Amino acid sequence: MAIDEANVTRRGFIKGTAAAGAGLALFGAAGAMATSEEWLVPAHADSGEEYTAYTYHQSHCGGMCPLACTVRDGRMVSVQPNNCCDDRYETICVKGISEVQHIYGDHRVQTPLKRTGERGAGEFTPISWDEALDEVCDTLKELQAKHGKDCVVISSGAEANFPWLAATLGAQVDGSSGIDVGIGNGLDPAIGFGGGYAMATCEARDWVNSNLVLNVGSNFLESSLPNVRLFFEAKESGTRMVTVDPHFSTTAGKSDQWVPITPGTDAAFFLGMASVILDEQLYDEDFVLNHTSLPFLVDASTGKLLRDHAEDPAAEEPETGEQNPFFVWDAAAGAKAPHTDATVTPALEGTFTVDGTQCTTVFSLLKKKQASYTAEWAEGVSGVPADTIRELAREYAEGPACLALGWGGNDKMGNADIAGHAAATLVALTGNVGKVGAGVGVFVGGSYNGHAGALGAWELPEEMAAGTLEMPLYDAREGNAKVRACVFCGDVLQQHIGNMNKTADFARGLDFIVTIDPYFTEGAKWADIILPACTRFENDTEVGNVKVGYSNIVLQNKIIDPLFEARTDFWIGKEIAKRFGVDQYLPKTSDEWVAKVLSSSEDPYVSSLTIDKINEKQGVYPLEGIEEPRREFMDRVFATTSTRMDVYYDGLVAYDQALPTYEPPLEAHADSELAGKYPLQLANVRTRYRIHNQFNDAKWLQQFAEPRIELNPVEMETRGLATGDAVEVFNDRGSYQCRVKANESIRPGSARMFEGQTADYLIEGNVQNVTNDGYVERGAELMCGPVIPFSDTLVEIKKA
Ligand SMILES: Nc1nc2c(c(=O)[nH]1)N[C@H]1C(S)=C(S)[C@@H](COP(=O)(O)OP(=O)(O)OC[C@H]3O[C@@H](n4cnc5c(=O)[nH]c(N)nc54)[C@H](O)[C@@H]3O)O[C@H]1N2
Ligand SMILES: Nc1nc2c(c(=O)[nH]1)N[C@H]1C(S)=C(S)[C@@H](COP(=O)(O)OP(=O)(O)OC[C@H]3O[C@@H](n4cnc5c(=O)[nH]c(N)nc54)[C@H](O)[C@@H]3O)O[C@H]1N2
Ligand SMILES: [Mo]
């Protein structure tokens, strides 16, 4: 343990434990306790050792900021941007700076803990690592012997690092089912990119080359802090930045134009734009004919795309478009022709008889469908004036333009896939993809949006493999699932699923729950055993991890020794592997693992790198070719079956969603049955002061981002509320209490809350108590399964 006991003053010690409230029992052994209160006594500048070491910060804000950390007398005393090779990557925010305090925060789990009270009550007693690990492994083995290996489900947040825990246990893995897949479910099948997460087809660095950036449903200037500079560079170079958001967000405030929209109606807005583009013939005819499925023939009676032959559903690989072409209508020959025949000029519209079957084109079907989706109709649904829709449609069609979407806006509504599909239709009509200054998708995050590097992996023997996921955890709550035990690396239980009261019932029914986290979270309260993990800054060897972030390969070097009795994820994973008798297949140290991840890369540029070589550049090594922004599909060959933008989803004919058909959100809309009882929509958004539940106990940040619910003054007045009042937020699913704040930026009819706010930081209850966990019937047919519609939530608010 790295605590300088002499510097822990008696007074500081008492204050520290008092601040933690029930902290003695909660967070570990009193004797080992040292919180920031006593930690921040002056360090001796003249005596002791001082050094600077390099690591990267949290990834889940898209950050991974390269950091230079100064350590004095064994304590981390300052965190600054790493002045590494290229100043584009020298970023830091208040979250990074305040880690000096936060890593010593009073919600750190300091020792392994064993539950003493009811599940969820948060009562624990400290135990030793050996006791904790033995109990974890013995219990898991016992359950697996009875119910099969896959009765254990492992689930991690984004920051944890357990590359082989599931393989060690033969357990199922549930990543983050249903999260951030709303828009991507509708967009990505059209392009074959993004894996359902709507990853942008180019980087925000390309925005300087755009005529327009239409930012719909993202608060980029808070959710993408390392890239904020790119937004302003584009704006200053003359790119028009337009933000479509129900609320006057930070990003809306810095944009050239703010377009307020009714929550959950992005699809209507996009469909209105598409109609203008069709009516005014603003579409890019060359792109439409040669690079999209819009001229493809559809069987009018079944709605299925015409193909050469029926596919074998049992085949291991679906056939390519080359092997099993689609068809277009060759007007010159008066016959069908395979879409792959480059000599044919396809007919865009019409009805044709093909082999005795009535056929039409996707474009004709789109035109027919769009007839009712006029700009005036879209105004009626979305509240965006028809003239604004027309102007934006013309400007977008002119291009080059980027359609920047979000994970925090309409993505968090049940109807999100329709918005994604409508966005894909807009892109297909205008060709705003695969050329300089044009792209579509979510641009948030430096670490997700740069160039990707091909890191290698540690190979495991074949028999060491994870189980197959039976069903996502949100469905496992319905009962009848195999799962008997869960290992949560991070706060999955509370943070990853809507409707906490239902999740709590599920947690009560499980046989065993383990949480591995540096902090005592809401989800940890449900654990039987809590294992204290190290933060990014602590390690027991030289190097803890390697990642690609921000177009660079970055090392997580050790800054300080593990604090308290915390241990690294790597160490915990190894100790579990030892007890399961498979330790011999794993690297001995994280240094050995990192070296292997580099040397086993298929890319010779990456495999030639070593830890030393990267550390010569202060832990940050640029990938090749990163001077140019990443741009996908510049050859306009898409990663779809036809290699074109496939906008017609004939798998969804049964749901009338082969082309986007407008549907309102599940519950958060004006005609909702619940609207009378619960008139306010609860928008769950991110803030620059937090990463989800992370930094809740960062004292220096709490003063800027005290958890509160925000309402328009009009809504405050009708409820007789004043800023600072304690309120209850409730619906049929549950309730929570917090303070309320008036804010004119909030749209009347909605309330806004920063997500990740949990019971320990509110007056009572947890935001997740009220959030929606329902989904649409077609959910199972979508690319990533249904989205969890956290913001498709209606509530009422009253004085508590
Ligand atoms: N600082 C920080 N950065 C983060 C994170 C973090 O926790 N903290 N988390 C990361 C993660 S995991 C994610 S998913 C991303 C999310 O990043 P974003 O997609 O930018 O999500 P939010 O920041 O929640 O912003 C969503 C915006 O959409 C608006 N909105 C709400 N409903 C609608 C709607 O129906 N239509 C439209 N058009 N707009 C709507 C909200 O008012 C809000 O301004 O951020 C990442 N970056
Ligand atoms: N109501 C509501 N819920 C939401 C959302 C919403 O809008 N509304 N948004 C959703 C979205 S978009 C997302 S992406 C998810 C994000 O939810 P998470 O994936 O849970 O978010 P993270 O910030 O990655 O959480 C990381 C957790 O890991 C812990 N941790 C940090 N470092 C380490 C480490 O080194 N090792 C280990 N073992 N643990 C570590 C942190 O203390 C924290 O508990 O939340 C979702 N939940
Ligand atoms: Mo997310």
mmCIF file of C-alpha atoms in Angstrom, residues 264-265 381 413-415 418 661-671 776 778 792:
data_model
loop_
_atom_site.group_PDB
_atom_site.id
_atom_site.type_symbol
_atom_site.label_atom_id
_atom_site.label_comp_id
_atom_site.label_asym_id
_atom_site.label_seq_id
_atom_site.Cartn_x
_atom_site.Cartn_y
_atom_site.Cartn_z
ATOM 1 C CA GLY A 264 -38.580 11.462 -30.607
ATOM 2 C CA THR A 265 -39.694 12.863 -33.967
ATOM 3 C CA VAL A 381 -45.312 15.966 -36.081
ATOM 4 C CA MET A 413 -36.398 6.346 -27.945
ATOM 5 C CA GLY A 414 -38.249 3.184 -28.965
ATOM 6 C CA ASN A 415 -38.706 4.400 -32.566
ATOM 7 C CA ILE A 418 -36.955 4.541 -38.061
ATOM 8 C CA THR A 661 -42.852 4.351 -42.036
ATOM 9 C CA TYR A 662 -43.287 6.958 -39.324
ATOM 10 C CA GLU A 663 -44.224 5.734 -35.853
ATOM 11 C CA PRO A 664 -44.231 7.817 -32.666
ATOM 12 C CA PRO A 665 -42.068 6.885 -29.664
ATOM 13 C CA LEU A 666 -43.409 4.165 -27.354
ATOM 14 C CA GLU A 667 -44.834 6.328 -24.576
ATOM 15 C CA ALA A 668 -43.321 9.806 -24.787
ATOM 16 C CA HIS A 669 -45.631 11.525 -27.253
ATOM 17 C CA ALA A 670 -48.640 13.813 -27.090
ATOM 18 C CA ASP A 671 -51.231 11.118 -27.924
ATOM 19 C CA VAL A 776 -41.068 -2.387 -30.281
ATOM 20 C CA ARG A 778 -39.847 -5.624 -34.563
ATOM 21 C CA ASP A 792 -38.940 7.350 -23.972
#
